[in-house]
């Protein structure tokens, strides 16, 4: 689709703008502040539930590429220069068996319910063709694949890992340019004592290290993976704080056969859980303090990981566990949460955030196929809803613009006295290039009166007197559709952008207004 650019004058926007309720001055530094962190090209990446990776032409496609998925990922690549990384695994990785007689996969699903309209498969059997489907992803995609630790069966774990390695060694996958980065042995193994995969009486961190070392060690020996600049092992992938990176480091995991080829440490985070339903209020979810406190729980883990020389990632994350909460995870308000959360994670030293996706999950950025049941309550949809992007996808677009294409972005949080307004400054080669501001105050369908906004005045800036602003425009925080970024929509049949690009030119000395429930990207 062709992109045209229109610059609206500040005067016009000021006329149609809303009442300024608050006024705050922020100090921006033209040069890199100390403590700035890298903002990597793949900072916003995805994790996919393994059961419906191919399914019936689900995420990637079986006989041909799922063009919707491909376009949605390629849109991000066009902004950052690198396609998002893809991890496939999660709960299903511990319910997967490799079979020599299965071509792609065979899944067994429990019945849907109103709380879980799209349940995960309880049993997944895969063959070699399953892993070769990676060839349908964008060229250059770096992948992490899960291997079953839950079954405590080294033969099966080795079978899965060998099949993964065979796929990436095949000519069709080599030609596609999709690469294997990491093997993860076991998903959220800290929960095995509660979910029936191990006996709770003897499932301590020490039991885990012994068990993991046996199975992952067999995988490493059988595949010959060596870490370094080649394929390595993803460490930890824990759900909670019961087992920690420092805990397993102290138990000697890094000197085991598999521990020696660990390349990265992953932990998982959700800010709540919808496993048995419940009522979650969107307005209280859009909280600057909660975004921060949900990430600072990992501060000592990040520090311990960096001390050992490993990158630290949130290897699986999203708003609310068990596929998301309706009215929160699927809304435009959640898009603002995603922006603040991913950028805050970068500020806290987390190099990547892998947002978990399934088929029909409420928190998906991308619903890659047509669905005939409501993702919210499981009621039949007639006609079915087409493949679509959900509001959180616009967060990925804004964050990808913030990351930029040079691969050298660094990020620093901007100190803002206004509660529930966050800001980040992005630098390249030591120079201020972009800034992101997020007004998390909730403007809901039920809100009345004049929509409030915050006026931001800039201090400390030298040089250029003007900048351009691109807005993530949201009608209401609780809307599940119709957001735009820079005037453009991605809610199209093929996930390609549509509409005329609208960028606002501002004089920096005039500052900028940000409505409640809006985020902006400033290009200096
Ligand atoms: C905001 O602050 C600026 C700079 O102090 C001032 O010029 C302006 O009048 C203030 N605006 C409002 C709406 O308070
Ligand atoms: C372990 O996995 C292998 C290969 O799938 C299978 O043949 C064997 O029966 C499994 N062992 C147990 C104890 O389940
Ligand atoms: C764990 O507990 C179960 C049940 O008490 C027992 O059968 C098993 O041998 C124990 N395993 C270890 C490694 O202690
Ligand atoms: C920020 O937003 C959260 C969530 O809505 C709310 O609980 C909190 O009171 C807000 N803080 C302020 C100071 O307005
Ligand atoms: C995480 O976020 C949720 C939702 O905003 C909040 O209720 C919870 O208190 C936060 N947890 C922590 C540990 O900060
Ligand atoms: C919904 O789609 C699934 C998968 O294509 C199909 O098996 C099922 O019969 C459909 N249900 C309805 C009500 O159309
Ligand atoms: C989105 O906009 C369309 C067209 O204006 C409208 O029909 C639809 O109801 C809107 N959807 C939402 C969730 O706001």
Coordinates of C-alpha atoms and ligand atoms in Angstrom, one line a residue:
X1 CA 0.0 0.0 0.0
X2 CA 1.3 3.5 -0.8
X3 CA 2.1 5.8 2.1
X4 CA 1.6 9.5 1.7
X5 CA 2.5 12.0 4.3
X6 CA 0.4 14.9 5.5
X7 CA 1.6 17.3 8.1
X8 CA -1.2 18.9 10.1
X9 CA -0.3 22.3 11.5
X10 CA -0.1 22.7 15.2
X11 CA -2.7 25.4 15.1
X12 CA -5.3 23.1 13.6
X13 CA -4.7 20.5 16.3
X14 CA -4.8 23.1 19.0
X15 CA -8.2 24.2 17.8
X16 CA -9.6 20.7 17.8
X17 CA -7.6 19.7 20.9
X18 CA -9.1 19.1 24.3
X19 CA -9.0 20.9 27.6
X20 CA -5.6 20.8 29.3
X21 CA -6.0 19.5 32.8
X22 CA -2.4 19.1 33.8
X23 CA 0.9 20.8 32.9
X24 CA 4.2 19.2 33.5
X25 CA 7.8 20.0 32.4
X26 CA 10.2 17.3 31.5
X27 CA 13.9 17.7 31.1
X28 CA 15.5 15.9 28.1
X29 CA 19.1 15.5 27.6
X30 CA 20.5 15.8 24.1
X31 CA 23.4 13.5 25.0
X32 CA 23.2 9.9 26.4
X33 CA 22.4 9.9 30.1
X34 CA 24.4 7.5 32.2
X35 CA 22.7 4.2 32.9
X36 CA 21.0 4.1 29.4
X37 CA 20.3 0.6 28.3
X38 CA 20.3 -1.1 24.9
X39 CA 17.0 -1.2 23.1
X40 CA 17.6 -4.1 20.8
X41 CA 16.1 -4.6 17.3
X42 CA 14.2 -7.7 18.5
X43 CA 13.2 -6.2 21.9
X44 CA 9.5 -6.9 21.2
X45 CA 9.4 -10.5 20.1
X46 CA 6.8 -13.3 20.3
X47 CA 6.3 -16.7 22.0
X48 CA 3.8 -19.1 20.4
X49 CA 1.9 -21.9 22.1
X50 CA 3.2 -25.0 20.4
X51 CA -0.1 -26.9 19.9
X52 CA -1.4 -24.7 17.2
X53 CA 1.9 -23.7 15.6
X54 CA 0.8 -25.4 12.4
X55 CA -2.5 -26.9 13.4
X56 CA -5.0 -26.5 10.6
X57 CA -3.0 -23.8 8.8
X58 CA -2.8 -21.8 12.1
X59 CA 0.3 -19.7 12.8
X60 CA 2.7 -20.5 10.0
X61 CA 0.7 -22.7 7.6
X62 CA 1.2 -26.2 6.6
X63 CA 1.2 -26.5 2.8
X64 CA 1.7 -22.8 2.2
X65 CA 2.7 -19.8 4.2
X66 CA 0.1 -18.1 6.4
X67 CA 0.4 -14.7 4.6
X68 CA -1.4 -12.8 7.4
X69 CA 1.1 -13.9 10.0
X70 CA 4.0 -13.2 7.6
X71 CA 2.7 -9.7 6.8
X72 CA 2.1 -8.9 10.5
X73 CA 5.7 -9.9 11.3
X74 CA 7.2 -8.2 8.2
X75 CA 5.5 -4.9 9.1
X76 CA 7.6 -4.9 12.3
X77 CA 10.8 -6.0 10.5
X78 CA 10.4 -3.1 8.1
X79 CA 10.6 -0.7 11.1
X80 CA 13.4 -2.3 13.1
X81 CA 15.4 -4.0 10.4
X82 CA 15.0 -7.4 12.0
X83 CA 12.0 -9.7 12.2
X84 CA 10.8 -10.4 15.8
X85 CA 12.4 -13.5 17.4
X86 CA 10.0 -16.4 17.7
X87 CA 9.9 -18.9 20.6
X88 CA 7.6 -21.9 20.1
X89 CA 6.8 -24.0 23.1
X90 CA 5.2 -23.0 26.4
X91 CA 2.8 -25.3 28.2
X92 CA 2.5 -27.5 25.2
X93 CA 6.2 -28.1 25.0
X94 CA 5.8 -30.4 28.1
X95 CA 3.0 -32.3 26.4
X96 CA 4.7 -33.0 23.1
X97 CA 6.0 -36.4 21.9
X98 CA 8.0 -36.9 18.7
X99 CA 6.9 -39.8 16.5
X100 CA 8.5 -41.2 13.5
X101 CA 5.1 -42.0 11.9
X102 CA 3.5 -38.5 12.2
X103 CA 4.0 -36.2 9.3
X104 CA 3.3 -32.8 10.9
X105 CA 1.3 -33.1 14.1
X106 CA -1.7 -34.6 15.8
X107 CA -3.3 -32.8 18.7
X108 CA -5.9 -33.8 21.3
X109 CA -8.0 -30.8 22.6
X110 CA -10.3 -30.6 25.6
X111 CA -13.7 -29.0 25.1
X112 CA -13.9 -25.2 25.1
X113 CA -15.5 -23.3 27.9
X114 CA -16.6 -19.7 28.4
X115 CA -13.5 -18.9 30.5
X116 CA -11.2 -20.8 28.1
X117 CA -12.8 -20.6 24.6
X118 CA -9.6 -21.9 23.0
X119 CA -8.1 -24.5 25.3
X120 CA -4.6 -25.8 24.8
X121 CA -4.1 -29.4 23.5
X122 CA -3.5 -31.9 26.3
X123 CA -1.5 -34.2 24.0
X124 CA 0.6 -33.2 20.9
X125 CA 2.4 -35.7 18.7
X126 CA 4.8 -34.2 16.2
X127 CA 6.9 -35.5 13.3
X128 CA 9.8 -34.0 11.4
X129 CA 7.5 -32.0 9.1
X130 CA 6.3 -30.0 12.0
X131 CA 9.6 -28.2 12.6
X132 CA 10.3 -27.7 9.0
X133 CA 7.4 -25.3 8.8
X134 CA 9.7 -22.6 10.2
X135 CA 10.6 -22.0 6.6
X136 CA 7.4 -19.9 6.3
X137 CA 8.7 -17.2 8.7
X138 CA 10.4 -14.1 7.5
X139 CA 14.0 -14.5 6.5
X140 CA 16.4 -13.9 9.3
X141 CA 14.0 -14.9 12.1
X142 CA 15.9 -16.3 15.1
X143 CA 14.1 -19.1 16.9
X144 CA 13.9 -20.7 20.3
X145 CA 12.2 -24.2 20.3
X146 CA 10.9 -26.0 23.4
X147 CA 11.7 -29.6 24.3
X148 CA 9.7 -31.7 26.7
X149 CA 11.1 -31.9 30.3
X150 CA 7.7 -32.5 31.9
X151 CA 7.6 -36.2 30.7
X152 CA 11.0 -36.8 32.3
X153 CA 11.9 -39.0 29.3
X154 CA 15.3 -38.4 27.9
X155 CA 14.6 -40.5 24.8
X156 CA 11.7 -38.3 23.8
X157 CA 13.5 -35.1 24.7
X158 CA 16.4 -36.2 22.5
X159 CA 14.0 -37.3 19.7
X160 CA 12.4 -33.8 19.7
X161 CA 15.8 -32.0 19.8
X162 CA 17.2 -34.1 17.0
X163 CA 14.1 -33.5 14.9
X164 CA 14.5 -29.7 15.5
X165 CA 18.2 -29.8 14.5
X166 CA 17.4 -31.9 11.4
X167 CA 14.8 -29.3 10.3
X168 CA 17.2 -26.4 10.5
X169 CA 19.8 -28.5 8.7
X170 CA 17.4 -29.2 5.8
X171 CA 17.9 -27.4 2.5
X172 CA 14.4 -25.9 2.5
X173 CA 14.9 -24.3 5.9
X174 CA 18.5 -23.2 5.1
X175 CA 17.2 -21.5 2.0
X176 CA 14.5 -19.7 4.0
X177 CA 17.2 -18.0 6.2
X178 CA 15.3 -18.8 9.4
X179 CA 17.8 -19.8 12.1
X180 CA 17.8 -21.8 15.3
X181 CA 19.1 -19.8 18.2
X182 CA 18.1 -21.7 21.4
X183 CA 16.7 -24.9 22.7
X184 CA 14.6 -24.6 25.9
X185 CA 14.3 -27.8 27.9
X186 CA 11.2 -27.5 30.0
X187 CA 8.6 -24.7 30.3
X188 CA 8.0 -23.2 33.8
X189 CA 9.5 -26.3 35.5
X190 CA 9.1 -24.5 38.8
X191 CA 5.3 -25.3 38.5
X192 CA 5.8 -29.1 37.9
X193 CA 5.2 -29.8 41.6
X194 CA 1.7 -28.2 41.4
X195 CA 0.6 -29.3 37.9
X196 CA 1.1 -33.0 38.2
X197 CA 4.3 -33.3 36.2
X198 CA 6.4 -34.1 39.4
X199 CA 5.7 -35.1 42.9
X200 CA 5.3 -31.9 44.9
X201 CA 6.9 -33.6 48.0
X202 CA 10.3 -33.6 46.3
X203 CA 10.3 -30.9 43.7
X204 CA 12.8 -28.4 45.0
X205 CA 15.3 -26.3 43.1
X206 CA 17.9 -28.9 43.8
X207 CA 15.6 -31.7 42.4
X208 CA 15.1 -29.5 39.4
X209 CA 18.8 -29.0 38.7
X210 CA 19.5 -32.7 38.9
X211 CA 16.5 -33.6 36.7
X212 CA 17.1 -30.9 34.2
X213 CA 20.8 -31.7 34.0
X214 CA 20.0 -35.3 33.1
X215 CA 17.5 -34.6 30.4
X216 CA 19.1 -31.4 29.0
X217 CA 22.5 -33.1 29.2
X218 CA 21.2 -36.0 27.1
X219 CA 19.9 -33.4 24.6
X220 CA 23.2 -31.6 24.4
X221 CA 25.2 -34.8 24.0
X222 CA 22.9 -36.2 21.3
X223 CA 22.8 -33.1 19.2
X224 CA 26.3 -31.8 19.8
X225 CA 25.1 -28.2 20.3
X226 CA 27.9 -26.1 21.7
X227 CA 26.6 -22.7 22.5
X228 CA 28.9 -19.8 21.8
X229 CA 27.9 -18.3 18.5
X230 CA 26.0 -21.4 17.5
X231 CA 22.9 -23.0 18.9
X232 CA 22.7 -22.9 22.7
X233 CA 20.4 -23.6 25.6
X234 CA 17.9 -21.2 27.2
X235 CA 18.2 -21.4 30.9
X236 CA 15.4 -21.3 33.6
X237 CA 12.1 -20.3 31.8
X238 CA 10.5 -20.2 35.3
X239 CA 7.0 -18.9 35.9
X240 CA 7.3 -17.7 39.5
X241 CA 9.9 -16.5 41.9
X242 CA 10.1 -19.9 43.8
X243 CA 13.0 -21.0 41.6
X244 CA 15.4 -18.3 40.5
X245 CA 18.4 -17.9 38.2
X246 CA 20.7 -17.2 41.2
X247 CA 19.2 -20.2 43.0
X248 CA 20.1 -22.6 40.2
X249 CA 23.5 -20.8 39.6
X250 CA 24.3 -21.4 43.3
X251 CA 23.4 -25.1 42.9
X252 CA 26.0 -25.5 40.1
X253 CA 23.8 -25.7 37.1
X254 CA 26.3 -23.8 34.9
X255 CA 29.0 -26.5 35.4
X256 CA 26.7 -29.3 34.1
X257 CA 27.0 -30.5 30.5
X258 CA 23.9 -28.6 29.4
X259 CA 24.6 -25.7 31.8
X260 CA 27.9 -25.1 30.0
X261 CA 26.1 -24.2 26.8
X262 CA 23.4 -22.0 28.4
X263 CA 23.4 -18.8 26.3
X264 CA 20.6 -16.8 27.8
X265 CA 18.4 -16.7 30.9
X266 CA 14.6 -16.4 30.6
X267 CA 11.9 -15.8 33.2
X268 CA 8.2 -15.4 32.6
X269 CA 5.8 -12.8 33.8
X270 CA 2.1 -12.0 33.8
X271 CA 0.5 -9.3 35.9
X272 CA -2.5 -11.4 36.9
X273 CA -4.2 -14.7 36.0
X274 CA -7.6 -15.5 34.5
X275 CA -7.3 -19.3 34.9
X276 CA -10.6 -19.5 36.8
X277 CA -12.1 -16.3 35.4
X278 CA -12.6 -13.2 37.6
X279 CA -13.2 -9.5 37.1
X280 CA -10.3 -7.3 36.2
X281 CA -10.8 -3.6 35.9
X282 CA -9.0 -2.1 32.9
X283 CA -8.6 1.4 34.5
X284 CA -6.7 -0.1 37.5
X285 CA -4.6 -2.2 35.2
X286 CA -3.4 0.9 33.4
X287 CA -1.1 1.8 36.2
X288 CA 2.4 3.2 35.9
X289 CA 3.3 1.9 39.4
X290 CA 2.1 -1.7 38.7
X291 CA 4.0 -1.8 35.4
X292 CA 7.2 -1.0 37.3
X293 CA 6.5 -3.2 40.3
X294 CA 5.7 -6.2 38.1
X295 CA 9.2 -5.9 36.6
X296 CA 11.3 -4.9 39.6
X297 CA 10.4 -8.3 41.1
X298 CA 13.2 -9.5 38.8
X299 CA 15.8 -6.9 39.7
X300 CA 18.1 -9.2 41.6
X301 CA 17.7 -11.9 38.9
X302 CA 18.6 -9.5 36.2
X303 CA 21.7 -8.5 38.2
X304 CA 22.7 -12.1 38.9
X305 CA 22.3 -13.0 35.2
X306 CA 24.3 -10.0 33.9
X307 CA 27.0 -10.8 36.4
X308 CA 27.3 -14.3 34.8
X309 CA 27.6 -12.6 31.4
X310 CA 24.2 -13.8 30.0
X311 CA 21.5 -11.7 28.3
X312 CA 18.3 -11.7 30.4
X313 CA 14.9 -11.9 28.7
X314 CA 11.3 -12.2 29.6
X315 CA 11.0 -15.4 27.5
X316 CA 7.2 -15.5 27.9
X317 CA 5.0 -12.6 29.0
X318 CA 1.7 -10.8 28.4
X319 CA -0.9 -9.0 30.4
X320 CA -2.9 -11.7 32.3
X321 CA -2.1 -15.4 32.4
X322 CA -4.3 -18.2 31.0
X323 CA -4.8 -16.4 27.7
X324 CA -5.8 -13.0 29.1
X325 CA -8.8 -11.4 30.7
X326 CA -11.7 -10.0 28.6
X327 CA -12.2 -6.3 28.7
X328 CA -8.5 -5.9 29.6
X329 CA -6.1 -7.9 27.5
X330 CA -8.0 -7.5 24.3
X331 CA -8.4 -3.7 24.6
X332 CA -6.7 -0.6 23.4
X333 CA -5.8 0.2 27.0
X334 CA -3.7 -2.9 27.0
X335 CA -1.8 -1.5 24.0
X336 CA -0.7 1.4 26.2
X337 CA 0.3 -1.1 28.9
X338 CA 2.4 -3.0 26.4
X339 CA 4.3 0.1 25.4
X340 CA 5.1 1.1 28.9
X341 CA 5.9 -2.5 29.9
X342 CA 8.3 -3.3 27.1
X343 CA 10.1 0.0 27.3
X344 CA 10.3 -0.2 31.1
X345 CA 11.7 -3.8 30.7
X346 CA 14.5 -2.4 28.5
X347 CA 15.3 0.3 31.1
X348 CA 15.5 -2.5 33.7
X349 CA 18.1 -4.4 31.6
X350 CA 15.9 -7.0 30.0
X351 CA 17.0 -7.3 26.4
X352 CA 13.9 -8.9 25.0
X353 CA 10.2 -9.4 25.9
X354 CA 8.5 -12.4 24.2
X355 CA 4.7 -11.8 24.1
X356 CA 2.8 -15.0 24.3
X357 CA 0.3 -15.8 21.6
X358 CA -2.0 -18.7 20.8
X359 CA -5.0 -19.2 18.6
X360 CA -8.0 -17.3 20.0
X361 CA -6.2 -16.1 23.1
X362 CA -7.6 -12.8 24.4
X363 CA -4.2 -11.2 24.7
X364 CA -3.0 -12.0 21.2
X365 CA -1.5 -9.1 19.2
X366 CA -2.3 -11.2 16.1
X367 CA -5.2 -13.5 15.5
X368 CA -3.7 -15.3 12.5
X369 CA -6.7 -17.2 11.3
X370 CA -10.5 -16.8 11.0
X371 CA -12.3 -17.9 14.2
X372 CA -15.8 -19.1 14.6
X373 CA -16.1 -18.9 18.4
X374 CA -15.8 -15.7 20.4
X375 CA -12.4 -15.3 22.1
X376 CA -14.2 -13.5 24.9
X377 CA -16.8 -16.0 26.0
X378 CA -16.8 -18.9 23.4
X379 CA -20.2 -18.1 21.9
X380 CA -20.5 -19.1 18.2
X381 CA -19.6 -16.4 15.7
X382 CA -21.6 -16.5 12.5
X383 CA -20.2 -15.2 10.3
X384 CA -16.8 -16.1 11.7
X385 CA -14.4 -13.3 12.4
X386 CA -11.6 -13.0 9.9
X387 CA -7.9 -13.0 10.8
X388 CA -7.1 -9.7 12.4
X389 CA -4.7 -7.7 14.6
X390 CA -5.9 -6.8 18.1
X391 CA -5.1 -3.4 19.6
X392 CA -1.9 -4.5 21.2
X393 CA -0.5 -4.8 17.7
X394 CA -0.4 -1.0 17.5
X395 CA 1.9 -1.1 20.6
X396 CA 4.3 -3.3 18.6
X397 CA 4.2 -0.8 15.8
X398 CA 4.9 2.2 18.0
X399 CA 7.7 0.3 19.9
X400 CA 9.2 -0.8 16.6
X401 CA 9.3 2.8 15.4
X402 CA 10.9 3.7 18.8
X403 CA 13.5 1.0 18.3
X404 CA 14.4 2.2 14.8
X405 CA 16.5 0.6 12.2
X406 CA 20.1 1.2 13.1
X407 CA 20.4 -1.6 15.7
X408 CA 22.2 0.8 18.0
X409 CA 19.3 2.4 20.0
X410 CA 19.7 3.0 23.7
X411 CA 16.9 4.0 26.1
X412 CA 16.6 6.0 29.2
X413 CA 13.5 6.7 31.2
X414 CA 12.3 10.3 31.4
X415 CA 11.5 11.6 34.9
X416 CA 7.9 12.8 34.9
X417 CA 6.2 14.1 38.0
X418 CA 2.7 13.5 36.5
X419 CA 1.3 10.2 37.8
X420 CA 0.4 7.6 35.2
X421 CA 2.3 9.4 32.4
X422 CA 5.5 7.7 31.4
X423 CA 8.2 8.7 29.0
X424 CA 11.3 7.3 27.4
X425 CA 14.1 8.9 25.5
X426 CA 15.9 7.0 22.7
X427 CA 19.4 7.7 21.6
X428 CA 21.6 6.5 18.7
X429 CA 25.3 7.0 18.8
X430 CA 25.0 9.2 21.9
X431 CA 22.4 11.6 20.3
X432 CA 18.7 12.0 21.2
X433 CA 16.7 10.7 18.3
X434 CA 13.2 9.9 19.6
X435 CA 10.9 10.0 22.6
X436 CA 7.8 8.1 23.6
X437 CA 5.2 9.4 26.0
X438 CA 2.3 7.3 27.3
X439 CA -0.7 8.8 29.1
X440 CA -2.1 5.8 31.0
X441 CA -5.1 7.6 32.5
X442 CA -8.2 5.7 31.3
X443 CA -10.7 7.3 29.0
X444 CA -13.5 4.8 28.9
X445 CA -16.7 4.4 26.8
X446 CA -18.4 5.2 30.1
X447 CA -16.4 8.4 30.7
X448 CA -18.3 11.7 30.4
X449 CA -17.4 15.4 30.1
X450 CA -14.3 16.6 28.3
X451 CA -11.5 14.2 27.7
X452 CA -8.6 15.3 29.8
X453 CA -5.0 15.7 28.5
X454 CA -1.6 16.5 29.9
X455 CA 0.5 19.3 28.5
X456 CA 4.2 18.5 28.4
X457 CA 6.7 21.3 28.2
X458 CA 10.3 20.5 27.4
X459 CA 13.4 21.7 29.2
X460 CA 17.0 21.1 28.5
X461 CA 16.8 20.6 24.8
X462 CA 19.4 22.3 22.6
X463 CA 19.7 22.5 18.8
X464 CA 16.7 21.6 16.7
X465 CA 13.6 23.7 17.5
X466 CA 11.0 21.4 15.9
X467 CA 10.0 17.8 15.8
X468 CA 7.3 15.5 14.4
X469 CA 4.8 13.6 16.5
X470 CA 3.0 10.3 15.6
X471 CA 0.0 9.5 17.7
X472 CA -1.4 6.1 18.8
X473 CA -4.9 7.4 18.7
X474 CA -7.5 5.4 20.7
X475 CA -11.2 6.3 21.0
X476 CA -11.7 4.6 24.3
X477 CA -9.4 2.4 26.5
X478 CA -12.0 -0.4 26.4
X479 CA -12.3 -0.4 22.6
X480 CA -11.3 -3.6 21.0
X481 CA -10.8 -2.1 17.5
X482 CA -10.3 1.1 15.5
X483 CA -7.0 2.4 16.9
X484 CA -4.7 4.1 14.5
X485 CA -1.0 4.9 14.5
X486 CA 0.0 8.1 12.7
X487 CA -3.4 8.0 11.2
X488 CA -3.0 4.6 9.7
X489 CA -4.8 1.3 10.4
X490 CA -3.5 -2.3 10.4
X491 CA -7.0 -3.7 10.7
X492 CA -7.0 -4.9 7.1
X493 CA -7.7 -8.3 5.6
X494 CA -4.0 -8.9 5.0
X495 CA -2.5 -7.0 8.0
X496 CA -0.9 -4.5 5.6
X497 CA -1.1 -0.8 6.6
X498 CA -3.9 1.3 5.1
X499 CA -4.7 5.0 5.1
X500 CA -2.8 8.2 4.8
X501 CA 0.1 8.8 7.2
X502 CA -0.6 11.8 9.5
X503 CA 2.4 13.2 11.3
X504 CA 2.1 16.4 13.3
X505 CA 4.9 19.0 13.2
X506 CA 5.5 20.8 16.5
X507 CA 7.6 23.6 17.8
X508 CA 9.4 22.1 20.8
X509 CA 9.1 25.4 22.7
X510 CA 5.3 24.9 22.6
X511 CA 5.4 21.5 24.1
X512 CA 2.9 18.8 23.3
X513 CA -0.5 17.7 24.5
X514 CA -1.3 14.0 25.2
X515 CA -4.9 12.9 25.8
X516 CA -5.8 10.5 28.5
X517 CA -5.4 7.0 26.9
X518 CA -3.0 8.1 24.2
X519 CA 0.7 7.4 23.4
X520 CA 3.0 9.5 21.1
X521 CA 6.3 9.0 19.4
X522 CA 8.4 12.1 18.9
X523 CA 11.1 12.2 16.2
X524 CA 13.6 14.9 16.9
Ligands
LIG1 C1 2.2 25.3 31.2 O1 3.5 25.7 31.5 C2 4.1 26.6 30.7 C3 5.5 26.8 31.1 O2 5.6 27.0 32.5 C4 3.3 27.9 30.7 O3 3.8 28.8 29.8 C5 1.9 27.6 30.3 O4 1.0 28.7 30.5 C6 1.3 26.4 31.2 N1 0.0 26.0 30.6 C7 -1.0 25.7 31.4 C8 -2.2 25.2 30.7 O5 -1.0 25.7 32.6
LIG2 C1 10.0 -42.5 26.5 O1 9.9 -42.1 25.2 C2 10.1 -43.1 24.3 C3 10.1 -42.5 22.9 O2 8.9 -41.7 22.7 C4 9.0 -44.2 24.5 O3 9.2 -45.2 23.6 C5 9.1 -44.7 25.9 O4 8.0 -45.6 26.1 C6 9.0 -43.6 26.9 N1 9.2 -44.1 28.2 C7 8.3 -44.0 29.2 C8 8.7 -44.5 30.5 O5 7.2 -43.4 29.0
LIG3 C1 9.7 -38.4 45.2 O1 8.6 -38.7 45.9 C2 7.9 -39.9 45.4 C3 6.7 -40.1 46.3 O2 6.9 -40.0 47.6 C4 8.9 -41.1 45.4 O3 8.2 -42.2 44.8 C5 10.1 -40.7 44.7 O4 11.0 -41.8 44.7 C6 10.7 -39.5 45.2 N1 11.8 -39.1 44.3 C7 13.0 -38.7 44.8 C8 14.0 -38.4 43.7 O5 13.2 -38.6 45.9
LIG4 C1 -2.7 5.8 38.4 O1 -3.6 4.8 37.9 C2 -3.9 3.8 38.7 C3 -4.7 2.8 38.0 O2 -5.9 3.4 37.4 C4 -4.7 4.4 39.9 O3 -5.0 3.3 40.8 C5 -3.9 5.4 40.6 O4 -4.7 6.0 41.6 C6 -3.4 6.5 39.6 N1 -2.5 7.3 40.3 C7 -2.8 8.6 40.4 C8 -1.9 9.4 41.3 O5 -3.7 9.1 39.8
LIG5 C1 1.2 -6.4 38.8 O1 0.2 -5.7 38.1 C2 -1.1 -6.0 38.6 C3 -2.1 -5.4 37.6 O2 -2.0 -4.1 37.6 C4 -1.3 -5.5 40.0 O3 -2.5 -5.8 40.5 C5 -0.2 -6.2 40.9 O4 -0.3 -5.7 42.2 C6 1.1 -6.0 40.3 N1 2.1 -6.9 41.0 C7 3.2 -6.5 41.5 C8 4.0 -7.5 42.2 O5 3.5 -5.3 41.5
LIG6 C1 -15.5 -23.9 13.6 O1 -14.3 -24.2 13.0 C2 -13.7 -25.5 13.3 C3 -12.3 -25.5 12.7 O2 -12.4 -25.2 11.3 C4 -14.7 -26.6 12.8 O3 -14.1 -27.8 13.2 C5 -16.0 -26.4 13.5 O4 -16.9 -27.3 13.0 C6 -16.5 -24.9 13.2 N1 -17.7 -24.7 14.1 C7 -18.8 -24.1 13.6 C8 -19.9 -23.9 14.6 O5 -18.9 -23.7 12.4
LIG7 C1 -15.0 0.5 14.5 O1 -15.4 1.4 13.5 C2 -16.4 0.8 12.7 C3 -16.7 1.8 11.5 O2 -16.8 3.1 12.0 C4 -17.7 0.6 13.5 O3 -18.7 0.0 12.7 C5 -17.3 -0.3 14.7 O4 -18.4 -0.5 15.5 C6 -16.1 0.2 15.5 N1 -15.7 -0.9 16.4 C7 -15.4 -0.6 17.7 C8 -15.1 -1.7 18.5 O5 -15.3 0.6 18.1

